[in-house]
């Protein structure tokens, strides 16, 4: 009884109450931020071993009126616990489509693909395919320029995977591409690989960062590259921070990269500036 009493006391500890209140405040702030359109996209280049820019990944930032630029790590997990990720995801997709429309008539940008991170929660909406189709039509986007990144780490049961696969197939029929993000870090990589219609595998930056010093990470990267090749999937490495990593990846047969070595995520004007200075 004494132990239970202590647990009960612990449950109501002031620290925990603080955490609950803090979370509630963040959810409230997020809701207002969505309404006030405080989210914007940063663009990080994706390049080949020849130094050609093939596209960019759109990464969301919260332009907070007081806190300044807030990283997605601070709010995406909370947004995913609520329905706010659906509204946020919708805003992100719309901005991405607007950007693709702008690029379609901007010299030197017509060929770029734009990768957008999609939460599993978004796929679980019955009308996700319709939402994407509507945006593609509204902004006259060439579907081939749009790439959706799905993450394996979120918990999906077999039925979710099946439903997601069906939606992906419908969008893929339009020309939309799919990349499996953070590959190798989840629990069910091979199931995803088998059941989802993918176009690309993305080697997670956790394997890239120690590629040169950790033989195991090198083996994992090599395995992902050969898996991609044998399944006819493109392979891109993220988190490439120096030339040695890039060269080692090229030696493994990976010729597309994203990372600070090539370019950091930038607001759109700065991204365009970066492109002009190549
Ligand atoms: P992610 O999709 O794996 O994105 C890659 C992250 O690695 C980005 O962090 C990027 O800024 C960072 N990065 C890029 N190059 C390097 C490098 O060379 N070294 C290192 N150490 N890091 C690098 P960011 O922008 O903070 O985003 C974090 C995560 O938030 C993303 O991870 C993604 O899971 C999520 N996220 C971002 N934008 C969105 C979005 O619009 N929707 C959803 N659902 N999630 C998003
Ligand atoms: Ca991503
Ligand atoms: Ca990733
Ligand atoms: Ca990640």
mmCIF file of C-alpha atoms and ligand atoms in Angstrom:
data_model
loop_
_atom_site.group_PDB
_atom_site.id
_atom_site.type_symbol
_atom_site.label_atom_id
_atom_site.label_comp_id
_atom_site.label_asym_id
_atom_site.label_seq_id
_atom_site.Cartn_x
_atom_site.Cartn_y
_atom_site.Cartn_z
ATOM 1 C CA UNK A 1 0.000 0.000 0.000
ATOM 2 C CA UNK A 2 2.893 2.237 0.815
ATOM 3 C CA UNK A 3 4.492 1.605 -2.596
ATOM 4 C CA UNK A 4 1.226 2.312 -4.369
ATOM 5 C CA UNK A 5 0.901 5.516 -2.389
ATOM 6 C CA UNK A 6 4.336 6.573 -3.471
ATOM 7 C CA UNK A 7 3.515 5.796 -7.110
ATOM 8 C CA UNK A 8 0.342 7.801 -6.843
ATOM 9 C CA UNK A 9 2.305 10.677 -5.389
ATOM 10 C CA UNK A 10 4.817 10.390 -8.202
ATOM 11 C CA UNK A 11 2.044 10.442 -10.772
ATOM 12 C CA UNK A 12 0.911 13.811 -9.508
ATOM 13 C CA UNK A 13 4.395 15.218 -9.122
ATOM 14 C CA UNK A 14 4.703 18.910 -9.972
ATOM 15 C CA UNK A 15 7.212 18.077 -12.713
ATOM 16 C CA UNK A 16 4.698 15.903 -14.474
ATOM 17 C CA UNK A 17 2.006 18.493 -14.148
ATOM 18 C CA UNK A 18 4.421 21.003 -15.695
ATOM 19 C CA UNK A 19 5.034 18.644 -18.590
ATOM 20 C CA UNK A 20 1.333 18.162 -19.221
ATOM 21 C CA UNK A 21 0.710 21.905 -19.122
ATOM 22 C CA UNK A 22 3.690 22.580 -21.355
ATOM 23 C CA UNK A 23 2.444 20.074 -23.892
ATOM 24 C CA UNK A 24 -1.064 21.534 -23.805
ATOM 25 C CA UNK A 25 0.435 24.994 -24.348
ATOM 26 C CA UNK A 26 2.470 23.739 -27.304
ATOM 27 C CA UNK A 27 -0.598 22.123 -28.878
ATOM 28 C CA UNK A 28 -2.453 25.410 -28.432
ATOM 29 C CA UNK A 29 0.441 27.406 -29.924
ATOM 30 C CA UNK A 30 0.645 24.996 -32.865
ATOM 31 C CA UNK A 31 -3.046 25.409 -33.589
ATOM 32 C CA UNK A 32 -2.676 29.202 -33.625
ATOM 33 C CA UNK A 33 0.483 28.982 -35.724
ATOM 34 C CA UNK A 34 -1.355 26.941 -38.347
ATOM 35 C CA UNK A 35 -4.115 29.504 -38.422
ATOM 36 C CA UNK A 36 -1.594 32.356 -38.682
ATOM 37 C CA UNK A 37 0.439 30.539 -41.348
ATOM 38 C CA UNK A 38 3.664 30.666 -39.327
ATOM 39 C CA UNK A 39 5.130 27.578 -41.016
ATOM 40 C CA UNK A 40 7.488 27.882 -43.916
ATOM 41 C CA UNK A 41 9.628 25.540 -45.933
ATOM 42 C CA UNK A 42 13.394 25.360 -46.156
ATOM 43 C CA UNK A 43 14.937 23.694 -49.201
ATOM 44 C CA UNK A 44 17.972 21.414 -49.125
ATOM 45 C CA UNK A 45 19.593 20.468 -52.442
ATOM 46 C CA UNK A 46 19.928 16.893 -53.665
ATOM 47 C CA UNK A 47 22.920 16.438 -55.960
ATOM 48 C CA UNK A 48 24.696 13.813 -58.070
ATOM 49 C CA UNK A 49 28.339 12.760 -57.991
ATOM 50 C CA UNK A 50 28.788 15.090 -61.002
ATOM 51 C CA UNK A 51 27.669 18.017 -58.884
ATOM 52 C CA UNK A 52 24.354 18.441 -60.707
ATOM 53 C CA UNK A 53 21.379 19.523 -58.625
ATOM 54 C CA UNK A 54 18.535 17.076 -59.237
ATOM 55 C CA UNK A 55 16.089 18.372 -56.693
ATOM 56 C CA UNK A 56 15.494 19.455 -53.136
ATOM 57 C CA UNK A 57 13.872 18.248 -49.951
ATOM 58 C CA UNK A 58 11.331 20.556 -48.344
ATOM 59 C CA UNK A 59 11.857 20.782 -44.584
ATOM 60 C CA UNK A 60 9.331 22.625 -42.463
ATOM 61 C CA UNK A 61 10.275 25.386 -39.978
ATOM 62 C CA UNK A 62 8.116 27.261 -37.521
ATOM 63 C CA UNK A 63 8.696 30.985 -37.757
ATOM 64 C CA UNK A 64 7.647 31.734 -34.178
ATOM 65 C CA UNK A 65 6.956 35.443 -33.477
ATOM 66 C CA UNK A 66 8.969 35.302 -30.213
ATOM 67 C CA UNK A 67 11.086 32.147 -30.298
ATOM 68 C CA UNK A 68 12.333 32.666 -33.861
ATOM 69 C CA UNK A 69 12.922 29.664 -36.109
ATOM 70 C CA UNK A 70 11.799 26.447 -34.419
ATOM 71 C CA UNK A 71 13.080 23.082 -35.678
ATOM 72 C CA UNK A 72 10.579 20.381 -36.683
ATOM 73 C CA UNK A 73 12.022 18.028 -34.054
ATOM 74 C CA UNK A 74 10.404 20.307 -31.463
ATOM 75 C CA UNK A 75 6.886 20.152 -32.867
ATOM 76 C CA UNK A 76 6.371 17.362 -35.445
ATOM 77 C CA UNK A 77 6.130 14.617 -32.765
ATOM 78 C CA UNK A 78 3.451 16.593 -30.861
ATOM 79 C CA UNK A 79 1.651 17.451 -34.087
ATOM 80 C CA UNK A 80 1.656 13.731 -34.908
ATOM 81 C CA UNK A 81 0.011 12.888 -31.583
ATOM 82 C CA UNK A 82 -2.868 15.171 -32.509
ATOM 83 C CA UNK A 83 -4.735 15.823 -35.719
ATOM 84 C CA UNK A 84 -2.667 18.965 -36.222
ATOM 85 C CA UNK A 85 -0.224 17.016 -38.401
ATOM 86 C CA UNK A 86 -3.018 16.667 -40.960
ATOM 87 C CA UNK A 87 -3.468 20.440 -41.296
ATOM 88 C CA UNK A 88 0.268 21.043 -41.169
ATOM 89 C CA UNK A 89 0.902 18.325 -43.746
ATOM 90 C CA UNK A 90 -1.723 19.844 -46.002
ATOM 91 C CA UNK A 91 -0.137 23.316 -45.726
ATOM 92 C CA UNK A 92 3.299 21.861 -46.434
ATOM 93 C CA UNK A 93 2.060 20.001 -49.512
ATOM 94 C CA UNK A 94 0.306 23.085 -50.828
ATOM 95 C CA UNK A 95 3.414 25.242 -50.404
ATOM 96 C CA UNK A 96 5.497 22.552 -52.113
ATOM 97 C CA UNK A 97 3.096 22.447 -55.081
ATOM 98 C CA UNK A 98 3.156 26.255 -55.310
ATOM 99 C CA UNK A 99 6.946 26.079 -55.379
ATOM 100 C CA UNK A 100 6.923 23.461 -58.131
ATOM 101 C CA UNK A 101 4.632 25.729 -60.151
ATOM 102 C CA UNK A 102 7.103 28.599 -59.691
ATOM 103 C CA UNK A 103 10.017 26.380 -60.713
ATOM 104 C CA UNK A 104 8.190 25.114 -63.817
ATOM 105 C CA UNK A 105 8.598 28.554 -65.419
ATOM 106 C CA UNK A 106 11.955 29.481 -63.841
ATOM 107 C CA UNK A 107 14.917 28.831 -66.081
ATOM 108 C CA UNK A 108 17.183 26.115 -64.735
ATOM 109 C CA UNK A 109 14.628 24.835 -62.228
ATOM 110 C CA UNK A 110 12.117 23.092 -64.525
ATOM 111 C CA UNK A 111 13.723 19.691 -64.044
ATOM 112 C CA UNK A 112 14.012 19.784 -60.227
ATOM 113 C CA UNK A 113 12.087 17.312 -58.091
ATOM 114 C CA UNK A 114 10.775 18.362 -54.703
ATOM 115 C CA UNK A 115 10.667 15.795 -51.910
ATOM 116 C CA UNK A 116 8.032 16.304 -49.222
ATOM 117 C CA UNK A 117 7.878 14.451 -45.899
ATOM 118 C CA UNK A 118 4.535 12.754 -45.353
ATOM 119 C CA UNK A 119 3.411 11.498 -41.973
ATOM 120 C CA UNK A 120 1.795 8.081 -41.804
ATOM 121 C CA UNK A 121 -1.180 9.855 -40.231
ATOM 122 C CA UNK A 122 -1.695 11.696 -43.506
ATOM 123 C CA UNK A 123 -1.843 8.434 -45.424
ATOM 124 C CA UNK A 124 -4.463 7.163 -43.002
ATOM 125 C CA UNK A 125 -6.913 9.834 -44.184
ATOM 126 C CA UNK A 126 -9.496 8.290 -46.523
ATOM 127 C CA UNK A 127 -9.182 11.209 -48.935
ATOM 128 C CA UNK A 128 -5.379 11.552 -49.041
ATOM 129 C CA UNK A 129 -5.158 10.595 -52.719
ATOM 130 C CA UNK A 130 -7.882 13.139 -53.566
ATOM 131 C CA UNK A 131 -6.077 15.855 -51.561
ATOM 132 C CA UNK A 132 -2.828 15.311 -53.431
ATOM 133 C CA UNK A 133 -4.576 15.022 -56.789
ATOM 134 C CA UNK A 134 -6.469 18.250 -56.160
ATOM 135 C CA UNK A 135 -3.259 20.139 -55.316
ATOM 136 C CA UNK A 136 -1.464 18.732 -58.363
ATOM 137 C CA UNK A 137 -4.307 19.953 -60.560
ATOM 138 C CA UNK A 138 -4.734 23.317 -58.833
ATOM 139 C CA UNK A 139 -1.044 24.176 -59.258
ATOM 140 C CA UNK A 140 -0.629 22.387 -62.595
ATOM 141 C CA UNK A 141 2.222 20.352 -61.132
ATOM 142 C CA UNK A 142 3.957 17.725 -63.217
ATOM 143 C CA UNK A 143 3.446 14.747 -60.858
ATOM 144 C CA UNK A 144 6.890 13.446 -61.819
ATOM 145 C CA UNK A 145 8.429 16.427 -60.028
ATOM 146 C CA UNK A 146 6.756 15.549 -56.751
ATOM 147 C CA UNK A 147 8.378 12.987 -54.497
ATOM 148 C CA UNK A 148 6.762 11.886 -51.262
ATOM 149 C CA UNK A 149 8.980 10.637 -48.432
ATOM 150 C CA UNK A 150 7.511 8.041 -46.139
ATOM 151 C CA UNK A 151 9.132 6.928 -42.899
ATOM 152 C CA UNK A 152 9.144 3.398 -41.704
ATOM 153 C CA UNK A 153 9.555 4.205 -38.041
ATOM 154 C CA UNK A 154 5.928 4.922 -37.244
ATOM 155 C CA UNK A 155 3.892 2.017 -36.080
ATOM 156 C CA UNK A 156 1.739 0.617 -38.842
ATOM 157 C CA UNK A 157 -0.023 -2.706 -38.640
ATOM 158 C CA UNK A 158 -0.457 -4.986 -41.668
ATOM 159 C CA UNK A 159 -3.773 -3.416 -42.578
ATOM 160 C CA UNK A 160 -2.315 0.119 -42.461
ATOM 161 C CA UNK A 161 0.532 -0.980 -44.704
ATOM 162 C CA UNK A 162 -1.921 -2.475 -47.182
ATOM 163 C CA UNK A 163 -4.076 0.669 -47.265
ATOM 164 C CA UNK A 164 -1.008 2.870 -47.586
ATOM 165 C CA UNK A 165 0.297 0.713 -50.425
ATOM 166 C CA UNK A 166 -3.017 1.093 -52.280
ATOM 167 C CA UNK A 167 -2.942 4.879 -51.960
ATOM 168 C CA UNK A 168 0.672 4.978 -53.055
ATOM 169 C CA UNK A 169 -0.151 2.881 -56.120
ATOM 170 C CA UNK A 170 -2.898 5.312 -57.118
ATOM 171 C CA UNK A 171 -0.569 8.293 -56.818
ATOM 172 C CA UNK A 172 2.266 6.425 -58.493
ATOM 173 C CA UNK A 173 -0.041 5.789 -61.479
ATOM 174 C CA UNK A 174 -0.181 9.597 -61.861
ATOM 175 C CA UNK A 175 3.605 9.776 -61.817
ATOM 176 C CA UNK A 176 4.231 10.754 -58.181
ATOM 177 C CA UNK A 177 7.413 9.184 -56.778
ATOM 178 C CA UNK A 178 7.964 7.601 -53.362
ATOM 179 C CA UNK A 179 11.071 7.478 -51.255
ATOM 180 C CA UNK A 180 11.521 5.393 -48.107
ATOM 181 C CA UNK A 181 13.097 7.733 -45.550
ATOM 182 C CA UNK A 182 15.402 6.763 -42.680
ATOM 183 C CA UNK A 183 15.815 3.348 -44.239
ATOM 184 C CA UNK A 184 17.289 0.784 -41.891
ATOM 185 C CA UNK A 185 16.413 2.537 -38.654
ATOM 186 C CA UNK A 186 12.939 1.084 -38.091
ATOM 187 C CA UNK A 187 11.741 -2.307 -37.065
ATOM 188 C CA UNK A 188 10.098 -3.517 -40.228
ATOM 189 C CA UNK A 189 12.251 -2.277 -43.083
ATOM 190 C CA UNK A 190 11.992 -5.415 -45.147
ATOM 191 C CA UNK A 191 8.221 -5.652 -44.799
ATOM 192 C CA UNK A 192 7.913 -2.076 -46.041
ATOM 193 C CA UNK A 193 10.260 -2.799 -48.878
ATOM 194 C CA UNK A 194 8.218 -5.767 -49.959
ATOM 195 C CA UNK A 195 4.758 -4.252 -49.629
ATOM 196 C CA UNK A 196 5.108 -0.588 -50.582
ATOM 197 C CA UNK A 197 5.510 0.562 -54.192
ATOM 198 C CA UNK A 198 8.721 2.569 -53.839
ATOM 199 C CA UNK A 199 10.989 4.411 -56.244
ATOM 200 C CA UNK A 200 13.845 5.286 -53.944
ATOM 201 C CA UNK A 201 15.589 4.309 -50.731
ATOM 202 C CA UNK A 202 17.155 6.957 -48.562
ATOM 203 C CA UNK A 203 20.171 5.873 -46.531
ATOM 204 C CA UNK A 204 19.702 7.378 -43.088
ATOM 205 C CA UNK A 205 22.243 9.910 -41.899
ATOM 206 C CA UNK A 206 22.970 7.800 -38.813
ATOM 207 C CA UNK A 207 24.735 5.293 -41.105
ATOM 208 C CA UNK A 208 26.429 7.983 -43.188
ATOM 209 C CA UNK A 209 27.860 9.883 -40.226
ATOM 210 C CA UNK A 210 30.131 7.032 -39.092
ATOM 211 C CA UNK A 211 30.701 5.439 -42.477
ATOM 212 C CA UNK A 212 34.427 6.164 -42.391
ATOM 213 C CA UNK A 213 35.108 4.957 -38.862
ATOM 214 C CA UNK A 214 32.556 2.227 -38.225
ATOM 215 C CA UNK A 215 32.874 -0.936 -40.327
ATOM 216 C CA UNK A 216 29.370 -1.991 -39.378
ATOM 217 C CA UNK A 217 27.821 1.230 -40.669
ATOM 218 C CA UNK A 218 29.811 0.837 -43.866
ATOM 219 C CA UNK A 219 28.452 -2.697 -44.253
ATOM 220 C CA UNK A 220 24.904 -1.477 -43.666
ATOM 221 C CA UNK A 221 25.294 1.286 -46.241
ATOM 222 C CA UNK A 222 26.745 -1.204 -48.742
ATOM 223 C CA UNK A 223 23.847 -3.578 -48.106
ATOM 224 C CA UNK A 224 21.248 -0.827 -48.589
ATOM 225 C CA UNK A 225 22.847 0.195 -51.889
ATOM 226 C CA UNK A 226 22.894 -3.361 -53.238
ATOM 227 C CA UNK A 227 19.374 -4.004 -51.977
ATOM 228 C CA UNK A 228 18.244 -0.877 -53.826
ATOM 229 C CA UNK A 229 19.987 -1.934 -57.000
ATOM 230 C CA UNK A 230 18.586 -5.453 -56.966
ATOM 231 C CA UNK A 231 15.057 -4.124 -56.360
ATOM 232 C CA UNK A 232 15.490 -1.522 -59.101
ATOM 233 C CA UNK A 233 15.200 1.415 -56.692
ATOM 234 C CA UNK A 234 17.176 4.627 -56.774
ATOM 235 C CA UNK A 235 19.350 5.198 -53.704
ATOM 236 C CA UNK A 236 20.162 8.559 -52.120
ATOM 237 C CA UNK A 237 22.272 9.167 -49.017
ATOM 238 C CA UNK A 238 21.354 11.903 -46.526
ATOM 239 C CA UNK A 239 23.583 13.614 -43.985
ATOM 240 C CA UNK A 240 26.680 13.740 -46.216
ATOM 241 C CA UNK A 241 28.975 16.217 -44.466
ATOM 242 C CA UNK A 242 32.327 15.821 -46.202
ATOM 243 C CA UNK A 243 33.979 14.732 -49.407
ATOM 244 C CA UNK A 244 35.390 11.515 -47.932
ATOM 245 C CA UNK A 245 31.889 10.309 -47.079
ATOM 246 C CA UNK A 246 30.701 11.194 -50.575
ATOM 247 C CA UNK A 247 33.581 9.327 -52.187
ATOM 248 C CA UNK A 248 33.063 6.265 -50.030
ATOM 249 C CA UNK A 249 29.356 6.255 -50.915
ATOM 250 C CA UNK A 250 30.226 6.558 -54.609
ATOM 251 C CA UNK A 251 32.567 3.579 -54.233
ATOM 252 C CA UNK A 252 29.579 1.639 -52.880
ATOM 253 C CA UNK A 253 27.523 2.633 -55.932
ATOM 254 C CA UNK A 254 25.490 5.469 -54.424
ATOM 255 C CA UNK A 255 25.539 8.526 -56.681
ATOM 256 C CA UNK A 256 22.880 10.826 -55.217
ATOM 257 C CA UNK A 257 23.428 12.807 -52.054
ATOM 258 C CA UNK A 258 21.996 15.315 -49.658
ATOM 259 C CA UNK A 259 23.877 16.927 -46.797
ATOM 260 C CA UNK A 260 25.665 19.925 -45.372
ATOM 261 C CA UNK A 261 28.703 19.192 -47.576
ATOM 262 C CA UNK A 262 26.611 20.231 -50.591
ATOM 263 C CA UNK A 263 24.172 22.632 -49.015
ATOM 264 C CA UNK A 264 22.188 23.309 -45.869
ATOM 265 C CA UNK A 265 18.413 23.667 -45.866
ATOM 266 C CA UNK A 266 17.680 27.287 -46.844
ATOM 267 C CA UNK A 267 14.663 29.570 -47.128
ATOM 268 C CA UNK A 268 13.531 29.830 -50.740
ATOM 269 C CA UNK A 269 15.254 33.128 -51.621
ATOM 270 C CA UNK A 270 18.538 31.870 -50.181
ATOM 271 C CA UNK A 271 18.097 28.549 -52.004
ATOM 272 C CA UNK A 272 17.664 30.391 -55.293
ATOM 273 C CA UNK A 273 20.726 32.501 -54.455
ATOM 274 C CA UNK A 274 22.691 29.321 -53.745
ATOM 275 C CA UNK A 275 21.602 27.896 -57.114
ATOM 276 C CA UNK A 276 22.713 31.063 -58.956
ATOM 277 C CA UNK A 277 26.172 30.867 -57.373
ATOM 278 C CA UNK A 278 26.872 27.276 -58.432
HETATM 279 P P1 LIG B 1 14.437 13.895 -42.188
HETATM 280 O O1 LIG B 1 13.292 13.792 -43.132
HETATM 281 O O2 LIG B 1 15.273 12.700 -41.982
HETATM 282 O O3 LIG B 1 15.287 15.135 -42.721
HETATM 283 C C1 LIG B 1 16.677 15.203 -42.672
HETATM 284 C C2 LIG B 1 17.155 16.016 -41.505
HETATM 285 O O4 LIG B 1 18.581 16.015 -41.500
HETATM 286 C C3 LIG B 1 16.748 17.484 -41.589
HETATM 287 O O5 LIG B 1 16.542 17.929 -40.257
HETATM 288 C C4 LIG B 1 17.987 18.128 -42.185
HETATM 289 O O6 LIG B 1 18.105 19.503 -41.889
HETATM 290 C C5 LIG B 1 19.078 17.333 -41.518
HETATM 291 N N1 LIG B 1 20.327 17.315 -42.277
HETATM 292 C C6 LIG B 1 20.485 17.518 -43.607
HETATM 293 N N2 LIG B 1 21.777 17.389 -43.970
HETATM 294 C C7 LIG B 1 22.459 17.088 -42.847
HETATM 295 C C8 LIG B 1 23.852 16.828 -42.562
HETATM 296 O O7 LIG B 1 24.722 16.849 -43.435
HETATM 297 N N3 LIG B 1 24.172 16.529 -41.276
HETATM 298 C C9 LIG B 1 23.238 16.488 -40.291
HETATM 299 N N4 LIG B 1 23.651 16.202 -39.055
HETATM 300 N N5 LIG B 1 21.922 16.724 -40.505
HETATM 301 C C10 LIG B 1 21.541 17.018 -41.774
HETATM 302 P P2 LIG B 1 15.328 18.872 -39.903
HETATM 303 O O8 LIG B 1 15.103 19.850 -41.011
HETATM 304 O O9 LIG B 1 15.570 19.381 -38.529
HETATM 305 O O10 LIG B 1 14.103 17.876 -39.890
HETATM 306 C C11 LIG B 1 14.015 16.873 -38.914
HETATM 307 C C12 LIG B 1 12.919 15.917 -39.228
HETATM 308 O O11 LIG B 1 11.634 16.534 -39.114
HETATM 309 C C13 LIG B 1 12.961 15.373 -40.640
HETATM 310 O O12 LIG B 1 13.917 14.363 -40.730
HETATM 311 C C14 LIG B 1 11.544 14.874 -40.795
HETATM 312 O O13 LIG B 1 11.395 13.603 -40.231
HETATM 313 C C15 LIG B 1 10.760 15.878 -39.989
HETATM 314 N N6 LIG B 1 10.149 16.853 -40.902
HETATM 315 C C16 LIG B 1 10.685 17.962 -41.462
HETATM 316 N N7 LIG B 1 9.784 18.586 -42.241
HETATM 317 C C17 LIG B 1 8.660 17.844 -42.194
HETATM 318 C C18 LIG B 1 7.358 17.961 -42.787
HETATM 319 O O14 LIG B 1 7.050 18.875 -43.577
HETATM 320 N N8 LIG B 1 6.442 16.998 -42.469
HETATM 321 C C19 LIG B 1 6.734 15.958 -41.637
HETATM 322 N N9 LIG B 1 5.771 15.050 -41.373
HETATM 323 N N10 LIG B 1 7.928 15.812 -41.053
HETATM 324 C C20 LIG B 1 8.882 16.748 -41.337
HETATM 325 CA CA1 LIG B 2 12.960 13.233 -45.168
HETATM 326 CA CA1 LIG B 3 15.886 10.898 -43.132
HETATM 327 CA CA1 LIG B 4 15.620 11.309 -39.700
#
